[in-house]
Amino acid sequence: MSARPIAVALTGASGIAYGLRLVECLLEAGRDVQLLYSQAAQVVARMEMNLDLPSSAEQAARVLRECFDVPPGRLQVFGRQQWTAPVASGSSPPQALVVCPCTTGTLASIAHGISDDLIDRAADVMLKERRKLILVVRETPFSAIHLENMLAVTRAGGVVMPANPGFYYQPEKVEDLVDFMVARILDHLDVSHDLLPRWGADRP
């Protein structure tokens, strides 16, 4: 039996490169991906990556499949109001959902069970079905409201992983910083990778 797909949601926080690199690495690792994206993510993708994500999920799927060079069965894309998508139901959840990057607004909706769009609903499904939910929150500084929402999600079973790359491995370019975060996400998904050397692997 093949592994369930992994869902990735792109929201309007800065750091869209994290999410796109995660999708790329999952596909390279042989995992099928279900991609969700918000309207604000379209704006950020254009600003930060010069990537035009069409509003139509079908058109966006064609763009991204060409970008990642994968057939239709490997990468599915769903619109934010596509309530018939598998991720909207507990009867067909993905193995995990990673919201990357995650806005504090999306964090708040998830923390309080507000399912106004497909991303919020998919996260709600993951929590109620006791499946892995990872929120890669990208904001600074955090207010008390943000921190309380993070605590609520953590208590509900989610993993809050702020986009805080490390520097101890001496990164040389921005892509190295992106790979640091993606490597940590892949570790939590139990997906093997060789993006970074393991801590202590080259030390006596």
CSV table of C-alpha atoms in Angstrom, one decimal:
chain,number,residue,atom,x,y,z
A,1,MET,CA,0.0,0.0,0.0
A,2,SER,CA,1.4,3.4,-1.0
A,3,ALA,CA,1.9,6.1,1.6
A,4,ARG,CA,-0.7,8.7,2.0
A,5,PRO,CA,0.1,12.1,0.4
A,6,ILE,CA,1.5,15.0,2.4
A,7,ALA,CA,-0.4,18.3,2.2
A,8,VAL,CA,1.4,21.6,2.0
A,9,ALA,CA,-0.4,24.9,2.5
A,10,LEU,CA,1.0,28.3,1.4
A,11,THR,CA,-0.3,31.4,3.1
A,12,GLY,CA,0.5,35.0,2.9
A,13,ALA,CA,3.4,35.2,5.3
A,14,SER,CA,6.8,36.2,4.0
A,15,GLY,CA,9.0,33.1,3.3
A,16,ILE,CA,7.2,31.5,0.4
A,17,ALA,CA,10.5,29.9,-0.5
A,18,TYR,CA,10.3,27.6,2.5
A,19,GLY,CA,7.0,26.1,1.2
A,20,LEU,CA,8.0,25.8,-2.4
A,21,ARG,CA,11.3,24.1,-1.5
A,22,LEU,CA,9.5,21.8,0.8
A,23,VAL,CA,7.2,20.7,-2.0
A,24,GLU,CA,10.2,20.2,-4.2
A,25,CYS,CA,12.0,18.0,-1.7
A,26,LEU,CA,8.9,15.9,-0.9
A,27,LEU,CA,8.4,15.2,-4.6
A,28,GLU,CA,12.1,14.4,-5.0
A,29,ALA,CA,11.7,11.9,-2.1
A,30,GLY,CA,8.9,10.2,-4.0
A,31,ARG,CA,6.1,11.5,-1.9
A,32,ASP,CA,2.8,12.7,-3.5
A,33,VAL,CA,1.8,16.2,-2.5
A,34,GLN,CA,-1.5,18.0,-2.1
A,35,LEU,CA,-1.0,21.7,-2.4
A,36,LEU,CA,-3.3,24.4,-1.0
A,37,TYR,CA,-2.7,28.2,-1.3
A,38,SER,CA,-4.4,31.4,-0.2
A,39,GLN,CA,-5.0,34.5,-2.2
A,40,ALA,CA,-2.4,36.3,-0.2
A,41,ALA,CA,0.1,33.6,-1.0
A,42,GLN,CA,-0.3,34.5,-4.7
A,43,VAL,CA,0.8,38.0,-3.9
A,44,VAL,CA,3.8,36.9,-1.8
A,45,ALA,CA,4.9,34.4,-4.5
A,46,ARG,CA,5.0,37.1,-7.0
A,47,MET,CA,6.8,39.6,-4.7
A,48,GLU,CA,9.4,37.2,-3.4
A,49,MET,CA,9.8,34.5,-6.1
A,50,ASN,CA,8.6,36.2,-9.3
A,51,LEU,CA,6.2,33.3,-9.5
A,52,ASP,CA,2.7,33.9,-10.8
A,53,LEU,CA,0.3,31.5,-9.2
A,54,PRO,CA,-3.0,31.6,-11.2
A,55,SER,CA,-6.2,31.9,-9.2
A,56,SER,CA,-7.6,28.8,-10.8
A,57,ALA,CA,-6.3,25.7,-9.0
A,58,GLU,CA,-6.3,23.8,-12.3
A,59,GLN,CA,-4.1,26.4,-14.0
A,60,ALA,CA,-1.9,26.6,-10.9
A,61,ALA,CA,-1.4,22.9,-11.0
A,62,ARG,CA,-0.2,23.0,-14.6
A,63,VAL,CA,2.3,25.8,-13.7
A,64,LEU,CA,3.7,24.0,-10.7
A,65,ARG,CA,3.8,20.5,-12.3
A,66,GLU,CA,5.9,22.1,-15.1
A,67,CYS,CA,8.1,23.9,-12.5
A,68,PHE,CA,8.7,20.7,-10.6
A,69,ASP,CA,8.7,18.4,-13.6
A,70,VAL,CA,6.2,15.9,-12.2
A,71,PRO,CA,3.1,14.2,-13.7
A,72,PRO,CA,-0.5,15.1,-12.6
A,73,GLY,CA,-0.8,12.2,-10.2
A,74,ARG,CA,2.2,13.4,-8.1
A,75,LEU,CA,1.0,16.9,-7.4
A,76,GLN,CA,-2.6,17.9,-6.8
A,77,VAL,CA,-3.6,21.5,-6.3
A,78,PHE,CA,-6.8,22.6,-4.6
A,79,GLY,CA,-8.5,26.0,-4.4
A,80,ARG,CA,-9.2,27.7,-1.1
A,81,GLN,CA,-13.0,27.1,-1.4
A,82,GLN,CA,-12.8,23.6,-2.9
A,83,TRP,CA,-14.7,21.8,-0.2
A,84,THR,CA,-14.8,18.5,-2.1
A,85,ALA,CA,-11.0,18.2,-1.8
A,86,PRO,CA,-9.9,15.1,0.2
A,87,VAL,CA,-8.2,17.2,2.8
A,88,ALA,CA,-11.6,18.6,3.9
A,89,SER,CA,-12.8,15.3,5.3
A,90,GLY,CA,-11.7,13.1,8.1
A,91,SER,CA,-12.5,10.1,5.8
A,92,SER,CA,-9.6,10.9,3.5
A,93,PRO,CA,-6.9,12.9,5.3
A,94,PRO,CA,-3.3,13.2,4.1
A,95,GLN,CA,-0.6,11.7,6.2
A,96,ALA,CA,0.4,15.2,7.4
A,97,LEU,CA,-0.3,18.9,6.7
A,98,VAL,CA,2.4,21.5,6.8
A,99,VAL,CA,1.3,25.2,6.7
A,100,CYS,CA,4.5,26.8,5.4
A,101,PRO,CA,4.7,29.7,5.7
A,102,CYS,CA,1.9,30.2,8.2
A,103,THR,CA,0.5,33.7,8.9
A,104,THR,CA,-0.5,34.6,12.4
A,105,GLY,CA,-4.0,35.0,11.1
A,106,THR,CA,-4.1,31.4,9.9
A,107,LEU,CA,-2.6,30.4,13.2
A,108,ALA,CA,-5.4,32.2,15.0
A,109,SER,CA,-8.1,30.5,12.9
A,110,ILE,CA,-6.6,27.1,13.5
A,111,ALA,CA,-6.2,27.7,17.2
A,112,HIS,CA,-9.9,28.6,17.5
A,113,GLY,CA,-11.3,26.1,15.1
A,114,ILE,CA,-12.5,28.6,12.6
A,115,SER,CA,-12.8,26.9,9.2
A,116,ASP,CA,-13.6,29.7,6.8
A,117,ASP,CA,-11.4,28.3,3.9
A,118,LEU,CA,-9.9,25.0,2.9
A,119,ILE,CA,-6.6,25.6,4.7
A,120,ASP,CA,-8.3,26.2,8.0
A,121,ARG,CA,-10.6,23.2,7.5
A,122,ALA,CA,-7.7,20.9,6.5
A,123,ALA,CA,-5.8,21.9,9.7
A,124,ASP,CA,-9.0,21.3,11.7
A,125,VAL,CA,-9.3,17.8,10.2
A,126,MET,CA,-5.7,17.0,11.1
A,127,LEU,CA,-6.2,17.9,14.7
A,128,LYS,CA,-9.4,16.0,15.1
A,129,GLU,CA,-8.1,12.9,13.4
A,130,ARG,CA,-4.9,13.0,15.5
A,131,ARG,CA,-2.6,13.4,12.4
A,132,LYS,CA,0.5,15.5,12.1
A,133,LEU,CA,0.0,19.2,11.7
A,134,ILE,CA,3.0,21.5,11.4
A,135,LEU,CA,2.7,25.3,11.4
A,136,VAL,CA,5.8,27.1,10.2
A,137,VAL,CA,4.9,30.5,11.6
A,138,ARG,CA,6.8,33.5,10.1
A,139,GLU,CA,6.4,36.7,12.2
A,140,THR,CA,8.5,38.7,14.6
A,141,PRO,CA,8.1,39.8,17.3
A,142,PHE,CA,5.3,37.7,18.7
A,143,SER,CA,2.5,39.3,20.7
A,144,ALA,CA,0.9,37.6,23.7
A,145,ILE,CA,-2.0,36.7,21.4
A,146,HIS,CA,0.3,34.9,19.0
A,147,LEU,CA,2.0,33.0,21.8
A,148,GLU,CA,-1.3,32.0,23.3
A,149,ASN,CA,-2.5,30.8,19.9
A,150,MET,CA,0.7,28.8,19.5
A,151,LEU,CA,0.1,27.2,22.9
A,152,ALA,CA,-3.5,26.3,22.0
A,153,VAL,CA,-2.4,24.6,18.8
A,154,THR,CA,0.4,22.7,20.6
A,155,ARG,CA,-2.0,21.6,23.3
A,156,ALA,CA,-4.4,20.3,20.6
A,157,GLY,CA,-1.6,18.2,19.1
A,158,GLY,CA,0.0,20.4,16.5
A,159,VAL,CA,3.6,21.3,16.1
A,160,VAL,CA,4.5,25.0,16.0
A,161,MET,CA,7.8,25.5,14.2
A,162,PRO,CA,8.7,29.1,13.7
A,163,ALA,CA,10.9,29.9,10.7
A,164,ASN,CA,14.1,30.3,12.7
A,165,PRO,CA,17.0,28.9,10.7
A,166,GLY,CA,20.3,28.1,12.4
A,167,PHE,CA,23.7,29.4,11.6
A,168,TYR,CA,26.0,26.8,13.3
A,169,TYR,CA,26.6,25.0,10.0
A,170,GLN,CA,27.9,28.2,8.4
A,171,PRO,CA,25.4,28.9,5.6
A,172,GLU,CA,26.8,30.6,2.6
A,173,LYS,CA,23.7,31.7,0.8
A,174,VAL,CA,20.0,32.3,1.3
A,175,GLU,CA,19.2,28.9,-0.1
A,176,ASP,CA,21.2,27.3,2.7
A,177,LEU,CA,18.9,29.0,5.3
A,178,VAL,CA,15.8,27.8,3.5
A,179,ASP,CA,17.2,24.3,3.4
A,180,PHE,CA,17.8,24.4,7.2
A,181,MET,CA,14.1,24.9,7.9
A,182,VAL,CA,13.0,22.4,5.2
A,183,ALA,CA,15.3,19.8,6.7
A,184,ARG,CA,13.7,20.3,10.1
A,185,ILE,CA,10.3,19.9,8.6
A,186,LEU,CA,11.3,16.8,6.7
A,187,ASP,CA,12.7,15.3,9.9
A,188,HIS,CA,9.3,15.7,11.6
A,189,LEU,CA,7.6,14.1,8.6
A,190,ASP,CA,10.0,11.1,8.7
A,191,VAL,CA,11.1,11.9,5.2
A,192,SER,CA,14.7,11.1,4.5
A,193,HIS,CA,16.9,13.8,3.1
A,194,ASP,CA,20.6,15.0,2.8
A,195,LEU,CA,20.0,18.7,2.9
A,196,LEU,CA,22.3,19.2,5.9
A,197,PRO,CA,24.9,17.3,7.8
A,198,ARG,CA,23.6,15.9,11.1
A,199,TRP,CA,24.8,17.5,14.3
A,200,GLY,CA,27.8,15.7,15.5
A,201,ALA,CA,28.3,13.7,12.3
A,202,ASP,CA,31.6,15.4,11.5
A,203,ARG,CA,32.7,16.0,15.0
A,204,PRO,CA,34.9,13.8,17.2
